mmCIF file of C-alpha atoms in Angstrom:
data_model
loop_
_atom_site.group_PDB
_atom_site.id
_atom_site.type_symbol
_atom_site.label_atom_id
_atom_site.label_comp_id
_atom_site.label_asym_id
_atom_site.label_seq_id
_atom_site.Cartn_x
_atom_site.Cartn_y
_atom_site.Cartn_z
ATOM 1 C CA MET A 1477 -140.288 -75.765 -32.748
ATOM 2 C CA MET A 1478 -139.415 -74.294 -36.142
ATOM 3 C CA ARG A 1479 -138.268 -70.720 -36.825
ATOM 4 C CA SER A 1480 -135.849 -71.360 -39.651
ATOM 5 C CA LYS A 1481 -135.689 -70.539 -43.402
ATOM 6 C CA VAL A 1482 -137.889 -73.567 -43.885
ATOM 7 C CA LYS A 1483 -140.576 -72.282 -41.540
ATOM 8 C CA ASP A 1484 -140.426 -68.739 -43.013
ATOM 9 C CA ASN A 1485 -141.394 -70.131 -46.362
ATOM 10 C CA LEU A 1486 -143.934 -72.510 -45.004
ATOM 11 C CA LYS A 1487 -145.786 -69.781 -43.103
ATOM 12 C CA ILE A 1488 -146.959 -68.131 -46.262
ATOM 13 C CA ALA A 1489 -147.856 -71.501 -47.907
ATOM 14 C CA SER A 1490 -149.715 -72.744 -44.934
ATOM 15 C CA MET A 1491 -151.761 -69.508 -44.612
ATOM 16 C CA ILE A 1492 -152.730 -69.630 -48.237
ATOM 17 C CA ALA A 1493 -153.650 -73.351 -47.979
ATOM 18 C CA ALA A 1494 -155.816 -72.661 -44.937
ATOM 19 C CA LEU A 1495 -157.664 -69.918 -46.790
ATOM 20 C CA VAL A 1496 -158.154 -72.046 -49.892
ATOM 21 C CA ILE A 1497 -159.325 -75.253 -48.353
ATOM 22 C CA GLY A 1498 -160.637 -74.049 -45.003
ATOM 23 C CA GLY A 1499 -158.575 -76.623 -43.198
ATOM 24 C CA CYS A 1500 -155.854 -76.498 -40.536
ATOM 25 C CA ALA A 1501 -152.143 -77.246 -40.427
ATOM 26 C CA GLY A 1502 -152.855 -80.429 -38.547
ATOM 27 C CA MET A 1503 -154.575 -82.045 -41.520
ATOM 28 C CA GLY A 1504 -151.249 -83.475 -42.633
ATOM 29 C CA VAL A 1505 -150.811 -85.282 -39.396
ATOM 30 C CA GLN A 1506 -154.389 -86.640 -39.480
ATOM 31 C CA LYS A 1507 -153.911 -87.806 -43.068
ATOM 32 C CA LEU A 1508 -150.663 -89.476 -42.154
ATOM 33 C CA ALA A 1509 -152.319 -91.238 -39.220
ATOM 34 C CA GLN A 1510 -155.049 -92.634 -41.551
ATOM 35 C CA THR A 1511 -152.567 -93.721 -44.215
ATOM 36 C CA GLN A 1512 -151.500 -97.327 -44.538
ATOM 37 C CA PRO A 1513 -147.743 -97.208 -45.340
ATOM 38 C CA GLN A 1514 -146.465 -98.970 -48.506
ATOM 39 C CA GLY A 1515 -143.023 -99.723 -49.850
ATOM 40 C CA SER A 1516 -139.987 -101.143 -48.292
ATOM 41 C CA ALA A 1517 -139.502 -101.899 -44.635
ATOM 42 C CA PHE A 1518 -137.415 -98.782 -44.408
ATOM 43 C CA THR A 1519 -140.061 -96.398 -45.853
ATOM 44 C CA VAL A 1520 -142.801 -98.047 -43.758
ATOM 45 C CA ALA A 1521 -140.660 -97.477 -40.595
ATOM 46 C CA LEU A 1522 -139.913 -93.816 -41.753
ATOM 47 C CA ALA A 1523 -143.642 -93.154 -42.157
ATOM 48 C CA LYS A 1524 -144.372 -94.427 -38.588
ATOM 49 C CA GLU A 1525 -141.496 -92.423 -37.095
ATOM 50 C CA TYR A 1526 -142.548 -89.217 -38.878
ATOM 51 C CA LEU A 1527 -146.115 -89.801 -37.612
ATOM 52 C CA ASP A 1528 -144.889 -90.046 -34.041
ATOM 53 C CA PHE A 1529 -142.667 -86.952 -34.482
ATOM 54 C CA SER A 1530 -145.270 -84.738 -36.199
ATOM 55 C CA SER A 1531 -147.936 -85.901 -33.658
ATOM 56 C CA ARG A 1532 -145.695 -84.720 -30.849
ATOM 57 C CA GLU A 1533 -145.076 -81.376 -32.500
ATOM 58 C CA SER A 1534 -148.783 -80.895 -32.933
ATOM 59 C CA ASN A 1535 -150.152 -82.159 -29.663
ATOM 60 C CA GLN A 1536 -147.373 -81.477 -27.160
ATOM 61 C CA PHE A 1537 -145.701 -78.376 -28.515
ATOM 62 C CA TYR A 1538 -148.658 -76.932 -30.587
ATOM 63 C CA ASP A 1539 -146.307 -76.277 -33.427
ATOM 64 C CA GLN A 1540 -148.626 -76.882 -36.293
ATOM 65 C CA ILE A 1541 -146.268 -75.743 -39.037
ATOM 66 C CA SER A 1542 -143.568 -78.019 -37.906
ATOM 67 C CA ALA A 1543 -146.085 -80.825 -37.573
ATOM 68 C CA SER A 1544 -147.421 -80.245 -41.110
ATOM 69 C CA TYR A 1545 -143.860 -80.084 -42.519
ATOM 70 C CA PHE A 1546 -142.719 -83.372 -41.015
ATOM 71 C CA ALA A 1547 -146.020 -85.047 -41.705
ATOM 72 C CA ARG A 1548 -145.494 -84.208 -45.343
ATOM 73 C CA LYS A 1549 -142.189 -86.227 -45.269
ATOM 74 C CA GLY A 1550 -144.083 -89.033 -43.622
ATOM 75 C CA LEU A 1551 -146.679 -89.083 -46.280
ATOM 76 C CA ASP A 1552 -144.024 -89.223 -48.983
ATOM 77 C CA ALA A 1553 -142.360 -92.188 -47.048
ATOM 78 C CA ALA A 1554 -145.816 -93.811 -46.838
ATOM 79 C CA ILE A 1555 -146.064 -94.184 -50.566
ATOM 80 C CA GLY A 1556 -142.616 -95.765 -50.763
ATOM 81 C CA VAL A 1557 -140.373 -92.692 -51.345
ATOM 82 C CA VAL A 1558 -137.049 -92.755 -49.457
ATOM 83 C CA VAL A 1559 -137.056 -89.201 -48.092
ATOM 84 C CA LEU A 1560 -133.643 -87.902 -46.971
ATOM 85 C CA PRO A 1561 -132.565 -86.457 -43.596
ATOM 86 C CA GLU A 1562 -132.741 -82.652 -43.447
ATOM 87 C CA THR A 1563 -129.862 -80.673 -45.008
ATOM 88 C CA LEU A 1564 -128.341 -78.102 -42.707
ATOM 89 C CA ASP A 1565 -128.238 -75.295 -45.253
ATOM 90 C CA ARG A 1566 -131.985 -75.025 -45.168
ATOM 91 C CA TRP A 1567 -131.947 -74.270 -41.423
ATOM 92 C CA SER A 1568 -130.394 -71.642 -39.148
ATOM 93 C CA ILE A 1569 -127.895 -73.925 -37.358
ATOM 94 C CA PRO A 1570 -125.467 -72.169 -34.984
ATOM 95 C CA ALA A 1571 -121.932 -72.207 -36.312
ATOM 96 C CA GLY A 1572 -120.651 -74.170 -33.209
ATOM 97 C CA ALA A 1573 -123.013 -77.087 -33.900
ATOM 98 C CA GLN A 1574 -122.685 -77.362 -37.669
ATOM 99 C CA SER A 1575 -119.535 -79.589 -37.745
ATOM 100 C CA GLU A 1576 -120.977 -82.287 -35.472
ATOM 101 C CA MET A 1577 -124.351 -82.174 -37.127
ATOM 102 C CA GLN A 1578 -122.960 -82.540 -40.628
ATOM 103 C CA ALA A 1579 -120.769 -85.414 -39.538
ATOM 104 C CA SER A 1580 -123.839 -87.010 -38.023
ATOM 105 C CA ARG A 1581 -125.813 -86.631 -41.195
ATOM 106 C CA ASP A 1582 -122.925 -88.169 -43.210
ATOM 107 C CA ARG A 1583 -122.770 -91.040 -40.767
ATOM 108 C CA LEU A 1584 -126.475 -91.680 -41.113
ATOM 109 C CA LEU A 1585 -126.336 -91.676 -44.895
ATOM 110 C CA ALA A 1586 -123.298 -93.959 -44.881
ATOM 111 C CA ALA A 1587 -125.301 -96.457 -42.763
ATOM 112 C CA ILE A 1588 -128.343 -96.204 -45.050
ATOM 113 C CA ASN A 1589 -126.189 -96.764 -48.146
ATOM 114 C CA THR A 1590 -124.580 -99.923 -46.602
ATOM 115 C CA SER A 1591 -127.746 -101.277 -45.002
ATOM 116 C CA THR A 1592 -128.007 -104.027 -47.669
ATOM 117 C CA THR A 1593 -126.295 -106.490 -45.400
ATOM 118 C CA ALA A 1594 -128.617 -106.418 -42.368
ATOM 119 C CA ASP A 1595 -132.251 -105.602 -41.471
ATOM 120 C CA VAL A 1596 -131.796 -102.257 -39.705
ATOM 121 C CA SER A 1597 -134.872 -100.497 -41.110
ATOM 122 C CA SER A 1598 -136.408 -99.615 -37.755
ATOM 123 C CA GLU A 1599 -133.115 -98.451 -36.340
ATOM 124 C CA LEU A 1600 -132.195 -96.255 -39.318
ATOM 125 C CA ALA A 1601 -135.721 -94.807 -39.497
ATOM 126 C CA SER A 1602 -135.518 -93.828 -35.855
ATOM 127 C CA ALA A 1603 -132.066 -92.318 -36.382
ATOM 128 C CA GLN A 1604 -133.225 -90.275 -39.339
ATOM 129 C CA VAL A 1605 -136.307 -88.872 -37.750
ATOM 130 C CA ASN A 1606 -134.544 -88.073 -34.517
ATOM 131 C CA PHE A 1607 -131.774 -86.373 -36.582
ATOM 132 C CA ASP A 1608 -134.526 -84.207 -38.134
ATOM 133 C CA CYS A 1609 -135.784 -83.506 -34.676
ATOM 134 C CA TRP A 1610 -132.287 -82.536 -33.553
ATOM 135 C CA VAL A 1611 -131.943 -80.161 -36.535
ATOM 136 C CA GLU A 1612 -135.245 -78.480 -35.798
ATOM 137 C CA GLU A 1613 -134.502 -77.998 -32.076
ATOM 138 C CA GLN A 1614 -130.906 -76.891 -32.814
ATOM 139 C CA ASP A 1615 -132.335 -74.336 -35.287
ATOM 140 C CA GLU A 1616 -134.417 -72.798 -32.504
ATOM 141 C CA ASN A 1617 -131.535 -73.130 -30.026
ATOM 142 C CA ARG A 1618 -133.532 -72.142 -26.949
ATOM 143 C CA GLN A 1619 -134.223 -75.446 -25.185
ATOM 144 C CA PRO A 1620 -131.080 -77.456 -24.450
ATOM 145 C CA GLU A 1621 -133.055 -80.243 -22.961
ATOM 146 C CA ASN A 1622 -134.969 -80.794 -26.208
ATOM 147 C CA ILE A 1623 -131.787 -80.602 -28.278
ATOM 148 C CA ALA A 1624 -130.252 -83.233 -26.020
ATOM 149 C CA PHE A 1625 -133.296 -85.417 -26.165
ATOM 150 C CA CYS A 1626 -133.294 -85.611 -30.021
ATOM 151 C CA ARG A 1627 -129.531 -85.850 -30.243
ATOM 152 C CA ASN A 1628 -129.316 -88.666 -27.750
ATOM 153 C CA ARG A 1629 -132.144 -90.642 -29.375
ATOM 154 C CA TYR A 1630 -130.297 -90.253 -32.774
ATOM 155 C CA LEU A 1631 -127.045 -91.509 -31.166
ATOM 156 C CA ASP A 1632 -128.838 -94.420 -29.614
ATOM 157 C CA ALA A 1633 -130.475 -95.545 -32.773
ATOM 158 C CA MET A 1634 -127.309 -95.150 -34.800
ATOM 159 C CA ALA A 1635 -125.356 -97.270 -32.308
ATOM 160 C CA ARG A 1636 -127.936 -100.006 -32.551
ATOM 161 C CA ALA A 1637 -127.900 -99.842 -36.301
ATOM 162 C CA GLU A 1638 -124.095 -99.925 -36.573
ATOM 163 C CA GLN A 1639 -123.960 -102.862 -34.138
ATOM 164 C CA LYS A 1640 -126.216 -104.863 -36.361
ATOM 165 C CA LEU A 1641 -124.407 -103.865 -39.488
ATOM 166 C CA ALA A 1642 -121.044 -104.845 -37.912
ATOM 167 C CA ALA A 1643 -122.399 -108.251 -36.911
ATOM 168 C CA ALA A 1644 -123.627 -108.866 -40.432
ATOM 169 C CA LYS A 1645 -120.235 -107.771 -41.877
ATOM 170 C CA GLN A 1646 -118.452 -110.357 -39.687
ATOM 171 C CA GLY A 1647 -120.744 -113.055 -41.079
ATOM 172 C CA GLN A 1648 -119.957 -112.203 -44.723
ATOM 173 C CA SER A 1649 -118.846 -108.898 -46.182
ATOM 174 C CA LEU A 1650 -120.745 -107.727 -49.280
ATOM 175 C CA LEU A 1651 -118.691 -105.276 -51.388
ATOM 176 C CA PRO A 1652 -119.997 -103.026 -54.104
ATOM 177 C CA THR A 1653 -119.169 -103.207 -57.724
ATOM 178 C CA SER A 1654 -118.865 -99.969 -59.761
ATOM 179 C CA PRO A 1655 -122.385 -98.579 -60.578
ATOM 180 C CA TYR A 1656 -124.232 -99.370 -63.718
ATOM 181 C CA ASN A 1657 -125.636 -96.075 -65.064
ATOM 182 C CA VAL A 1658 -128.792 -95.791 -67.234
ATOM 183 C CA PHE A 1659 -129.642 -92.366 -68.558
ATOM 184 C CA TYR A 1660 -133.147 -90.969 -69.348
ATOM 185 C CA LYS A 1661 -134.753 -88.462 -71.636
ATOM 186 C CA PRO A 1662 -136.415 -85.446 -70.088
ATOM 187 C CA GLY A 1663 -139.405 -86.307 -67.964
ATOM 188 C CA LYS A 1664 -139.297 -89.964 -68.838
ATOM 189 C CA THR A 1665 -139.587 -92.742 -66.188
ATOM 190 C CA ASP A 1666 -140.118 -95.915 -68.254
ATOM 191 C CA VAL A 1667 -137.037 -98.210 -68.496
ATOM 192 C CA PRO A 1668 -135.266 -97.448 -71.717
ATOM 193 C CA VAL A 1669 -135.103 -100.280 -74.236
ATOM 194 C CA GLU A 1670 -131.342 -100.131 -74.266
ATOM 195 C CA ALA A 1671 -131.280 -100.791 -70.557
ATOM 196 C CA ASN A 1672 -132.189 -104.436 -71.225
ATOM 197 C CA LYS A 1673 -128.467 -104.888 -71.931
ATOM 198 C CA VAL A 1674 -127.616 -103.849 -68.347
ATOM 199 C CA ILE A 1675 -130.423 -105.917 -66.885
ATOM 200 C CA ASP A 1676 -129.354 -109.045 -68.762
ATOM 201 C CA GLN A 1677 -125.739 -108.481 -67.682
ATOM 202 C CA LEU A 1678 -126.857 -108.122 -64.052
ATOM 203 C CA ILE A 1679 -128.931 -111.309 -64.185
ATOM 204 C CA VAL A 1680 -125.928 -113.221 -65.659
ATOM 205 C CA LEU A 1681 -123.774 -112.005 -62.815
ATOM 206 C CA ILE A 1682 -126.192 -112.795 -59.926
ATOM 207 C CA LYS A 1683 -126.609 -116.339 -61.206
ATOM 208 C CA GLN A 1684 -122.906 -116.870 -60.707
ATOM 209 C CA ILE A 1685 -122.734 -115.888 -57.033
ATOM 210 C CA ASN A 1686 -123.964 -117.265 -53.726
ATOM 211 C CA ASP A 1687 -125.335 -113.963 -52.333
ATOM 212 C CA TYR A 1688 -125.936 -110.432 -53.460
ATOM 213 C CA ARG A 1689 -127.848 -107.188 -52.709
ATOM 214 C CA MET A 1690 -128.661 -104.489 -55.164
ATOM 215 C CA VAL A 1691 -129.265 -100.767 -54.669
ATOM 216 C CA ILE A 1692 -131.008 -98.598 -57.265
ATOM 217 C CA ASP A 1693 -130.718 -94.855 -56.901
ATOM 218 C CA GLY A 1694 -133.036 -92.548 -58.968
ATOM 219 C CA HIS A 1695 -131.951 -89.062 -59.896
ATOM 220 C CA THR A 1696 -133.164 -86.082 -61.965
ATOM 221 C CA ASP A 1697 -131.717 -82.794 -63.040
ATOM 222 C CA LYS A 1698 -132.936 -79.510 -61.515
ATOM 223 C CA THR A 1699 -135.479 -78.465 -64.090
ATOM 224 C CA GLY A 1700 -138.929 -78.757 -62.601
ATOM 225 C CA SER A 1701 -140.038 -78.432 -58.930
ATOM 226 C CA PRO A 1702 -138.246 -80.423 -56.260
ATOM 227 C CA MET A 1703 -141.388 -82.460 -55.345
ATOM 228 C CA LYS A 1704 -142.063 -83.495 -58.970
ATOM 229 C CA ASN A 1705 -138.365 -84.374 -59.390
ATOM 230 C CA LEU A 1706 -138.477 -86.529 -56.245
ATOM 231 C CA ALA A 1707 -141.489 -88.358 -57.642
ATOM 232 C CA ILE A 1708 -139.828 -88.833 -61.023
ATOM 233 C CA SER A 1709 -136.636 -90.167 -59.509
ATOM 234 C CA ASP A 1710 -138.695 -92.576 -57.365
ATOM 235 C CA GLN A 1711 -140.610 -93.858 -60.427
ATOM 236 C CA ARG A 1712 -137.349 -94.380 -62.361
ATOM 237 C CA ALA A 1713 -135.827 -96.428 -59.507
ATOM 238 C CA ASN A 1714 -138.897 -98.572 -58.867
ATOM 239 C CA LYS A 1715 -139.668 -99.204 -62.543
ATOM 240 C CA MET A 1716 -136.011 -100.296 -62.960
ATOM 241 C CA LYS A 1717 -136.353 -102.632 -59.936
ATOM 242 C CA SER A 1718 -139.637 -104.136 -61.393
ATOM 243 C CA ALA A 1719 -137.804 -104.791 -64.716
ATOM 244 C CA ILE A 1720 -134.839 -106.517 -62.983
ATOM 245 C CA VAL A 1721 -137.176 -108.585 -60.859
ATOM 246 C CA LEU A 1722 -139.170 -109.611 -63.880
ATOM 247 C CA LYS A 1723 -135.896 -111.060 -65.327
ATOM 248 C CA GLY A 1724 -135.282 -113.167 -62.318
ATOM 249 C CA ALA A 1725 -133.765 -111.135 -59.474
ATOM 250 C CA ALA A 1726 -135.139 -111.489 -55.951
ATOM 251 C CA SER A 1727 -137.253 -108.459 -55.024
ATOM 252 C CA GLU A 1728 -136.336 -108.636 -51.325
ATOM 253 C CA LYS A 1729 -132.592 -108.223 -52.238
ATOM 254 C CA ILE A 1730 -133.131 -104.945 -53.953
ATOM 255 C CA LYS A 1731 -133.550 -101.539 -52.342
ATOM 256 C CA THR A 1732 -134.520 -98.347 -54.190
ATOM 257 C CA PHE A 1733 -133.702 -94.775 -53.187
ATOM 258 C CA ALA A 1734 -135.172 -91.593 -54.663
ATOM 259 C CA TYR A 1735 -132.833 -88.668 -54.604
ATOM 260 C CA GLY A 1736 -134.733 -86.203 -56.860
ATOM 261 C CA ASP A 1737 -132.370 -83.388 -57.931
ATOM 262 C CA SER A 1738 -130.422 -83.461 -54.629
ATOM 263 C CA ALA A 1739 -127.338 -84.947 -56.130
ATOM 264 C CA SER A 1740 -127.166 -82.526 -59.052
ATOM 265 C CA LYS A 1741 -124.337 -79.993 -58.793
ATOM 266 C CA ASP A 1742 -126.065 -77.594 -61.325
ATOM 267 C CA LYS A 1743 -127.131 -74.421 -59.652
ATOM 268 C CA LYS A 1744 -129.002 -72.857 -62.562
ATOM 269 C CA GLY A 1745 -131.762 -75.365 -63.135
ATOM 270 C CA THR A 1746 -130.607 -76.056 -66.697
ATOM 271 C CA PRO A 1747 -131.387 -79.438 -68.353
ATOM 272 C CA ASN A 1748 -128.541 -81.796 -67.702
ATOM 273 C CA ALA A 1749 -128.699 -85.216 -69.326
ATOM 274 C CA ARG A 1750 -126.050 -86.686 -67.013
ATOM 275 C CA ASP A 1751 -128.277 -86.011 -63.919
ATOM 276 C CA ARG A 1752 -131.313 -87.822 -65.446
ATOM 277 C CA ARG A 1753 -130.348 -91.444 -64.550
ATOM 278 C CA VAL A 1754 -130.531 -94.404 -62.281
ATOM 279 C CA ASP A 1755 -127.407 -95.880 -60.647
ATOM 280 C CA ILE A 1756 -127.451 -99.584 -60.060
ATOM 281 C CA THR A 1757 -124.895 -100.909 -57.572
ATOM 282 C CA LEU A 1758 -124.481 -104.671 -57.079
ATOM 283 C CA PHE A 1759 -123.160 -105.814 -53.664
ATOM 284 C CA VAL A 1760 -121.453 -109.226 -53.712
ATOM 285 C CA PRO A 1761 -119.210 -111.317 -51.450
ATOM 286 C CA GLU A 1762 -115.521 -110.361 -51.681
ATOM 287 C CA ASN A 1763 -114.545 -113.646 -53.292
ATOM 288 C CA ASN A 1764 -117.136 -113.113 -56.035
ATOM 289 C CA LEU A 1765 -116.022 -109.572 -56.523
ATOM 290 C CA LEU A 1766 -112.618 -110.866 -57.579
ATOM 291 C CA GLN A 1767 -114.405 -113.423 -59.764
ATOM 292 C CA ILE A 1768 -116.731 -111.136 -61.695
ATOM 293 C CA GLY A 1769 -114.500 -108.008 -61.625
ATOM 294 C CA GLN A 1770 -116.017 -104.610 -62.297
ATOM 295 C CA PRO A 1771 -118.788 -104.072 -64.752
ATOM 296 C CA GLN A 1772 -117.787 -103.712 -68.441
ATOM 297 C CA GLN A 1773 -119.726 -102.125 -71.198
ATOM 298 C CA PRO A 1774 -122.582 -101.868 -71.793
ATOM 299 C CA ALA A 1775 -122.782 -100.559 -68.176
ATOM 300 C CA GLN A 1776 -123.239 -96.967 -69.524
ATOM 301 C CA ILE A 1777 -126.485 -96.821 -71.326
ATOM 302 C CA ASN A 1778 -127.700 -93.711 -73.223
ATOM 303 C CA GLN A 1779 -124.464 -91.995 -72.191
ATOM 304 C CA PRO A 1780 -125.043 -88.415 -73.259
ATOM 305 C CA GLN A 1781 -122.635 -86.734 -75.622
ATOM 306 C CA PRO A 1782 -121.152 -83.322 -74.776
ATOM 307 C CA PHE A 1783 -122.876 -81.783 -77.811
ATOM 308 C CA LEU A 1784 -126.314 -83.184 -76.912
ATOM 309 C CA GLN A 1785 -129.057 -80.493 -77.075
ATOM 310 C CA VAL A 1786 -131.964 -81.102 -74.670
ATOM 311 C CA SER A 1787 -135.144 -79.217 -75.033
ATOM 312 C CA GLN A 1788 -136.618 -77.617 -71.913
ATOM 313 C CA SER A 1789 -139.116 -79.727 -69.971
ATOM 314 C CA PRO A 1790 -141.086 -78.968 -66.865
ATOM 315 C CA GLN A 1791 -140.320 -82.387 -65.370
ATOM 316 C CA GLN A 1792 -136.923 -83.938 -65.521
#
């Protein structure tokens, strides 16, 4: 059950929504149940896990606000967006639990970021949703058995994921190169023309090696709403993937992640050209890493200058 900063904000929004559309908070769960998930194996698994979680909140605990909130994350995952595990600063987590929970979130993100070497989509999706469940129950801090239930399921899923990742690593370790960065103009999601230099360089590299994986992270600055920024970052990452696949890369070897404005360190919401980017990381076998070295120019495309003036835009 949810009684946090998140829920305080959602109460007002949910009441307004109910008055406007004459619906109920459970509509999000129903919509998610009727949605056919799209995207990667990970986002499809996330959507299914969030459906199970939000249904339990709605039908077992009658917590429609929590159900609606987590169903919304499931709906985003169902269209291929990689939604992130909850951040602790948005919840009222007791001081004594914060250290373990932050370490657990970091552990989960580390596994997600290295999951290019094994198929651990179902395990990581289970770990993420049970971490969110743990956060919500720890926020309420009244039912130790529910806290333990979510925590233990998170730990079990993480153990299974890490076991698979370790087995894959023993077979052949894939190590990351330095990221290639492509920068964008305000509100734009189409692949910049100049990025073809990066794409061509990547294609040349992957033709020289026996195996590879690629991760494309989409980012925005903090101008505009978080939801719009998440959508923009997702479009940037997936359009970049499509462009790279069109040049000859294997689609199944590329994962995309949408971070929205979550990685921006700007606190004022000012336009920041360095935050409007995609980061492309190529994972290659260790012997090939020594062969190809680290990416050279033109890895930095549309690198903003310190004096660059950027006009205000509602979507970044």
